[in-house]
PDB file of C-alpha atoms in Angstrom:
ATOM      1  CA  MET R   1     -24.735   4.996 -21.809  1.00 46.00           C
ATOM      2  CA  ARG R   2     -27.015   6.264 -19.092  1.00 47.00           C
ATOM      3  CA  VAL R   3     -25.538   8.070 -16.109  1.00 43.00           C
ATOM      4  CA  SER R   4     -27.102   5.508 -13.728  1.00 47.00           C
ATOM      5  CA  ARG R   5     -25.024   2.759 -15.400  1.00 48.00           C
ATOM      6  CA  LEU R   6     -21.867   4.823 -15.706  1.00 42.00           C
ATOM      7  CA  LEU R   7     -21.646   5.866 -12.047  1.00 40.00           C
ATOM      8  CA  PRO R   8     -21.023   2.361 -10.562  1.00 45.00           C
ATOM      9  CA  LEU R   9     -18.383   1.697 -13.217  1.00 41.00           C
ATOM     10  CA  LEU R  10     -16.539   4.924 -12.403  1.00 38.00           C
ATOM     11  CA  LEU R  11     -16.719   4.232  -8.654  1.00 40.00           C
ATOM     12  CA  GLY R  12     -15.283   0.736  -9.175  1.00 42.00           C
ATOM     13  CA  VAL R  13     -12.395   2.038 -11.274  1.00 39.00           C
ATOM     14  CA  GLY R  14     -11.679   4.748  -8.689  1.00 42.00           C
ATOM     15  CA  LEU R  15     -11.556   2.238  -5.830  1.00 41.00           C
ATOM     16  CA  LEU R  16      -9.221  -0.070  -7.743  1.00 41.00           C
ATOM     17  CA  ALA R  17      -6.896   2.813  -8.589  1.00 42.00           C
ATOM     18  CA  GLY R  18      -6.757   3.756  -4.892  1.00 47.00           C
ATOM     19  CA  CYS R  19      -5.385   0.317  -3.981  1.00 52.00           C
ATOM     20  CA  ALA R  20      -2.504   0.179  -6.426  1.00 68.00           C
ATOM     21  CA  SER R  21       0.743  -1.577  -5.625  1.00 80.00           C
ATOM     22  CA  SER R  22       3.817  -1.776  -7.789  1.00 85.00           C
ATOM     23  CA  HIS R  23       7.285  -3.264  -7.943  1.00 89.00           C
ATOM     24  CA  VAL R  24      10.496  -2.782  -9.904  1.00 91.00           C
ATOM     25  CA  LEU R  25      12.664  -5.859 -10.366  1.00 92.00           C
ATOM     26  CA  THR R  26      16.264  -5.432  -9.232  1.00 91.00           C
ATOM     27  CA  GLY R  27      17.104  -9.138  -9.082  1.00 92.00           C
ATOM     28  CA  THR R  28      15.794 -12.533 -10.084  1.00 94.00           C
ATOM     29  CA  PRO R  29      12.320 -13.543  -8.894  1.00 95.00           C
ATOM     30  CA  ARG R  30      11.774 -17.006  -7.454  1.00 96.00           C
ATOM     31  CA  ALA R  31       8.758 -19.306  -7.272  1.00 97.00           C
ATOM     32  CA  PRO R  32       5.853 -17.724  -5.332  1.00 97.00           C
ATOM     33  CA  ILE R  33       5.487 -18.608  -1.645  1.00 96.00           C
ATOM     34  CA  ASP R  34       2.795 -18.160   1.000  1.00 96.00           C
ATOM     35  CA  PRO R  35       2.640 -14.536   2.306  1.00 96.00           C
ATOM     36  CA  SER R  36       2.679 -15.842   5.901  1.00 94.00           C
ATOM     37  CA  GLN R  37       6.291 -16.983   5.276  1.00 94.00           C
ATOM     38  CA  VAL R  38       7.434 -13.426   4.457  1.00 96.00           C
ATOM     39  CA  ARG R  39       9.136 -11.641   7.342  1.00 95.00           C
ATOM     40  CA  ILE R  40       9.327  -7.851   7.687  1.00 95.00           C
ATOM     41  CA  TYR R  41      12.838  -6.605   8.572  1.00 95.00           C
ATOM     42  CA  HIS R  42      13.358  -3.102   9.964  1.00 94.00           C
ATOM     43  CA  GLY R  43      17.094  -3.375   9.378  1.00 93.00           C
ATOM     44  CA  PRO R  44      19.335  -5.643   7.331  1.00 93.00           C
ATOM     45  CA  PRO R  45      18.879  -9.284   8.359  1.00 91.00           C
ATOM     46  CA  PRO R  46      21.868 -11.163   9.760  1.00 86.00           C
ATOM     47  CA  GLY R  47      23.867 -12.985   7.126  1.00 87.00           C
ATOM     48  CA  GLN R  48      23.537 -12.837   3.372  1.00 91.00           C
ATOM     49  CA  TYR R  49      20.462 -11.775   1.427  1.00 95.00           C
ATOM     50  CA  GLU R  50      19.614 -11.101  -2.198  1.00 96.00           C
ATOM     51  CA  GLU R  51      17.525  -8.165  -3.406  1.00 97.00           C
ATOM     52  CA  ILE R  52      14.662  -9.097  -5.717  1.00 97.00           C
ATOM     53  CA  ALA R  53      12.542  -5.948  -6.171  1.00 97.00           C
ATOM     54  CA  ILE R  54      11.649  -2.512  -4.874  1.00 97.00           C
ATOM     55  CA  LEU R  55       8.052  -2.494  -3.604  1.00 97.00           C
ATOM     56  CA  ASN R  56       5.568   0.376  -3.270  1.00 96.00           C
ATOM     57  CA  THR R  57       1.980   0.238  -2.019  1.00 93.00           C
ATOM     58  CA  SER R  58      -0.805   2.231  -0.369  1.00 89.00           C
ATOM     59  CA  SER R  59      -3.379   1.509   2.320  1.00 85.00           C
ATOM     60  CA  GLY R  60      -6.464   1.885   0.138  1.00 76.00           C
ATOM     61  CA  ALA R  61      -9.119   4.527  -0.243  1.00 73.00           C
ATOM     62  CA  LEU R  62     -11.430   3.264   2.513  1.00 74.00           C
ATOM     63  CA  THR R  63      -9.008   2.272   5.299  1.00 75.00           C
ATOM     64  CA  TYR R  64      -9.707   4.149   8.525  1.00 79.00           C
ATOM     65  CA  GLY R  65      -7.494   4.275  11.635  1.00 82.00           C
ATOM     66  CA  GLU R  66      -3.730   4.677  11.740  1.00 84.00           C
ATOM     67  CA  GLN R  67      -3.012   1.117  12.927  1.00 87.00           C
ATOM     68  CA  ASN R  68      -5.325  -0.338  10.260  1.00 88.00           C
ATOM     69  CA  LYS R  69      -3.481   1.644   7.583  1.00 89.00           C
ATOM     70  CA  VAL R  70      -0.077   0.386   8.761  1.00 89.00           C
ATOM     71  CA  ASN R  71      -1.362  -3.202   8.967  1.00 91.00           C
ATOM     72  CA  SER R  72      -2.792  -2.854   5.455  1.00 91.00           C
ATOM     73  CA  VAL R  73       0.444  -1.645   3.840  1.00 93.00           C
ATOM     74  CA  LEU R  74       2.564  -4.257   5.659  1.00 94.00           C
ATOM     75  CA  GLN R  75       0.260  -7.040   4.483  1.00 96.00           C
ATOM     76  CA  LYS R  76       0.336  -5.697   0.916  1.00 95.00           C
ATOM     77  CA  LEU R  77       4.161  -5.615   1.018  1.00 97.00           C
ATOM     78  CA  ARG R  78       4.156  -9.247   2.218  1.00 97.00           C
ATOM     79  CA  ASN R  79       1.744 -10.250  -0.567  1.00 97.00           C
ATOM     80  CA  GLN R  80       3.837  -8.550  -3.253  1.00 97.00           C
ATOM     81  CA  ALA R  81       7.058 -10.102  -1.946  1.00 97.00           C
ATOM     82  CA  ALA R  82       5.476 -13.568  -1.763  1.00 97.00           C
ATOM     83  CA  LYS R  83       4.396 -13.356  -5.422  1.00 97.00           C
ATOM     84  CA  LEU R  84       8.050 -12.722  -6.309  1.00 97.00           C
ATOM     85  CA  GLY R  85       9.311 -15.591  -4.133  1.00 97.00           C
ATOM     86  CA  ALA R  86      10.909 -13.306  -1.550  1.00 97.00           C
ATOM     87  CA  ASN R  87      10.908 -14.540   2.050  1.00 96.00           C
ATOM     88  CA  GLY R  88      11.571 -11.088   3.483  1.00 96.00           C
ATOM     89  CA  VAL R  89      10.856  -7.387   3.066  1.00 97.00           C
ATOM     90  CA  LEU R  90      13.465  -4.851   4.093  1.00 96.00           C
ATOM     91  CA  PHE R  91      11.015  -2.161   5.253  1.00 96.00           C
ATOM     92  CA  GLN R  92      11.943   1.341   4.028  1.00 95.00           C
ATOM     93  CA  GLY R  93       9.184   3.371   5.700  1.00 92.00           C
ATOM     94  CA  THR R  94       5.776   4.979   5.336  1.00 88.00           C
ATOM     95  CA  ALA R  95       4.432   8.355   4.330  1.00 87.00           C
ATOM     96  CA  ASP R  96       1.025   9.986   4.578  1.00 84.00           C
ATOM     97  CA  GLY R  97      -0.771  10.756   1.349  1.00 76.00           C
ATOM     98  CA  TYR R  98      -2.042  14.104   0.243  1.00 64.00           C
ATOM     99  CA  ARG R  99      -5.465  14.973   1.609  1.00 59.00           C
ATOM    100  CA  ASN R 100      -7.617  16.881  -0.818  1.00 58.00           C
ATOM    101  CA  GLY R 101     -10.857  16.616   1.129  1.00 57.00           C
ATOM    102  CA  GLY R 102     -13.208  19.368   2.051  1.00 59.00           C
ATOM    103  CA  VAL R 103     -16.631  20.718   1.266  1.00 58.00           C
ATOM    104  CA  SER R 104     -17.808  21.558  -2.226  1.00 64.00           C
ATOM    105  CA  VAL R 105     -20.827  23.586  -3.222  1.00 65.00           C
ATOM    106  CA  GLY R 106     -22.231  23.700  -6.716  1.00 66.00           C
ATOM    107  CA  GLY R 107     -25.265  24.891  -8.592  1.00 64.00           C
ATOM    108  CA  GLY R 108     -26.637  25.125 -12.067  1.00 70.00           C
ATOM    109  CA  VAL R 109     -29.371  26.663 -14.180  1.00 69.00           C
ATOM    110  CA  GLY R 110     -30.510  25.348 -17.526  1.00 69.00           C
ATOM    111  CA  ARG R 111     -33.214  25.498 -20.120  1.00 71.00           C
ATOM    112  CA  GLY R 112     -34.452  22.704 -22.313  1.00 68.00           C
ATOM    113  CA  GLY R 113     -37.632  21.867 -24.148  1.00 71.00           C
ATOM    114  CA  GLY R 114     -39.243  25.178 -23.286  1.00 73.00           C
ATOM    115  CA  ARG R 115     -38.740  24.649 -19.580  1.00 79.00           C
ATOM    116  CA  SER R 116     -36.134  26.058 -17.255  1.00 76.00           C
ATOM    117  CA  PHE R 117     -34.677  24.280 -14.273  1.00 70.00           C
ATOM    118  CA  SER R 118     -32.142  24.864 -11.545  1.00 72.00           C
ATOM    119  CA  SER R 119     -30.308  22.727  -9.037  1.00 73.00           C
ATOM    120  CA  ALA R 120     -27.883  23.022  -6.155  1.00 71.00           C
ATOM    121  CA  GLY R 121     -25.760  20.563  -4.230  1.00 71.00           C
ATOM    122  CA  VAL R 122     -23.255  20.225  -1.428  1.00 68.00           C
ATOM    123  CA  GLY R 123     -20.562  17.536  -1.300  1.00 69.00           C
ATOM    124  CA  VAL R 124     -18.437  16.540   1.668  1.00 64.00           C
ATOM    125  CA  ASP R 125     -15.298  14.398   1.306  1.00 59.00           C
ATOM    126  CA  ILE R 126     -14.986  12.002   4.245  1.00 60.00           C
ATOM    127  CA  SER R 127     -12.396   9.697   2.693  1.00 62.00           C
ATOM    128  CA  PRO R 128      -9.399   9.013   4.927  1.00 70.00           C
ATOM    129  CA  GLN R 129      -5.859  10.058   4.153  1.00 80.00           C
ATOM    130  CA  GLN R 130      -3.987   7.137   2.594  1.00 87.00           C
ATOM    131  CA  LYS R 131      -0.763   5.668   3.947  1.00 88.00           C
ATOM    132  CA  TYR R 132       2.020   4.803   1.483  1.00 91.00           C
ATOM    133  CA  ALA R 133       4.830   2.336   2.169  1.00 93.00           C
ATOM    134  CA  SER R 134       7.939   1.063   0.454  1.00 95.00           C
ATOM    135  CA  GLY R 135      10.304  -1.817   0.965  1.00 96.00           C
ATOM    136  CA  VAL R 136      12.768  -4.088  -0.766  1.00 97.00           C
ATOM    137  CA  ALA R 137      11.734  -7.682  -1.458  1.00 97.00           C
ATOM    138  CA  ILE R 138      14.636  -9.900  -0.401  1.00 97.00           C
ATOM    139  CA  TRP R 139      15.510 -13.568  -0.260  1.00 96.00           C
ATOM    140  CA  VAL R 140      17.363 -14.484   2.924  1.00 94.00           C
ATOM    141  CA  ALA R 141      19.443 -17.677   2.628  1.00 90.00           C
ATOM    142  CA  ASN R 142      19.187 -18.685   6.303  1.00 83.00           C
ATOM    143  CA  PRO R 143      16.428 -16.603   7.881  1.00 83.00           C
ATOM    144  CA  PRO R 144      16.359 -16.410  11.671  1.00 77.00           C
ATOM    145  CA  PRO R 145      13.489 -18.303  13.346  1.00 74.00           C
ATOM    146  CA  ALA R 146      10.164 -16.470  13.249  1.00 66.00           C
ATOM    147  CA  ASP R 147      10.128 -16.132  17.058  1.00 65.00           C
ATOM    148  CA  ALA R 148      13.667 -14.689  17.238  1.00 62.00           C
ATOM    149  CA  PRO R 149      13.643 -11.035  18.328  1.00 60.00           C
ATOM    150  CA  GLN R 150      14.923  -8.518  15.824  1.00 56.00           C
ATOM    151  CA  THR R 151      17.634  -6.191  17.033  1.00 51.00           C
ATOM    152  CA  PRO R 152      17.189  -2.565  15.997  1.00 50.00           C
ATOM    153  CA  PRO R 153      19.924  -1.117  13.794  1.00 48.00           C
ATOM    154  CA  VAL R 154      22.758   0.733  15.533  1.00 47.00           C
ATOM    155  CA  LEU R 155      22.799   4.384  14.526  1.00 48.00           C
ATOM    156  CA  PRO R 156      26.127   6.105  13.814  1.00 54.00           C
ATOM    157  CA  GLY R 157      27.560   7.751  16.908  1.00 57.00           C
ATOM    158  CA  THR R 158      25.735   5.413  19.326  1.00 50.00           C
ATOM    159  CA  SER R 159      26.681   2.131  20.949  1.00 53.00           C
ATOM    160  CA  ASN R 160      24.752  -0.844  22.286  1.00 47.00           C
TER     161      ASN R 160
END
């Protein structure tokens, strides 16, 4: 296979690998729902809920801007939860990915067919640092209305 045909294939595989999401079932999935019906909870929802799966995702290799990265991972968590029939995600948090960017310099000398050749190159990595997120897909029996404000969790040693 020629290098000109191989390069787009490798780039496509690399981009897909950078957008990976995964889940581990911890309960029973339900019929899929629309992602817009999935609510993000920053603390346990009021009342009873059932855990369905642990979710993990990343922002993607070409997502720039901190807010865009957070929006991306939250939407991916909603999409994953919706596929499992969960109407909520108990958000666990985010983390920044490892940045291995920088500048690379390379060169080479060769000989073939009675001729010699040389080359040099400089590469600069401008890809953004990825954002990773995790959550628990949950099914809430009686979810609060979508416009109801969420109360932040009370930390030990504090009072409301």
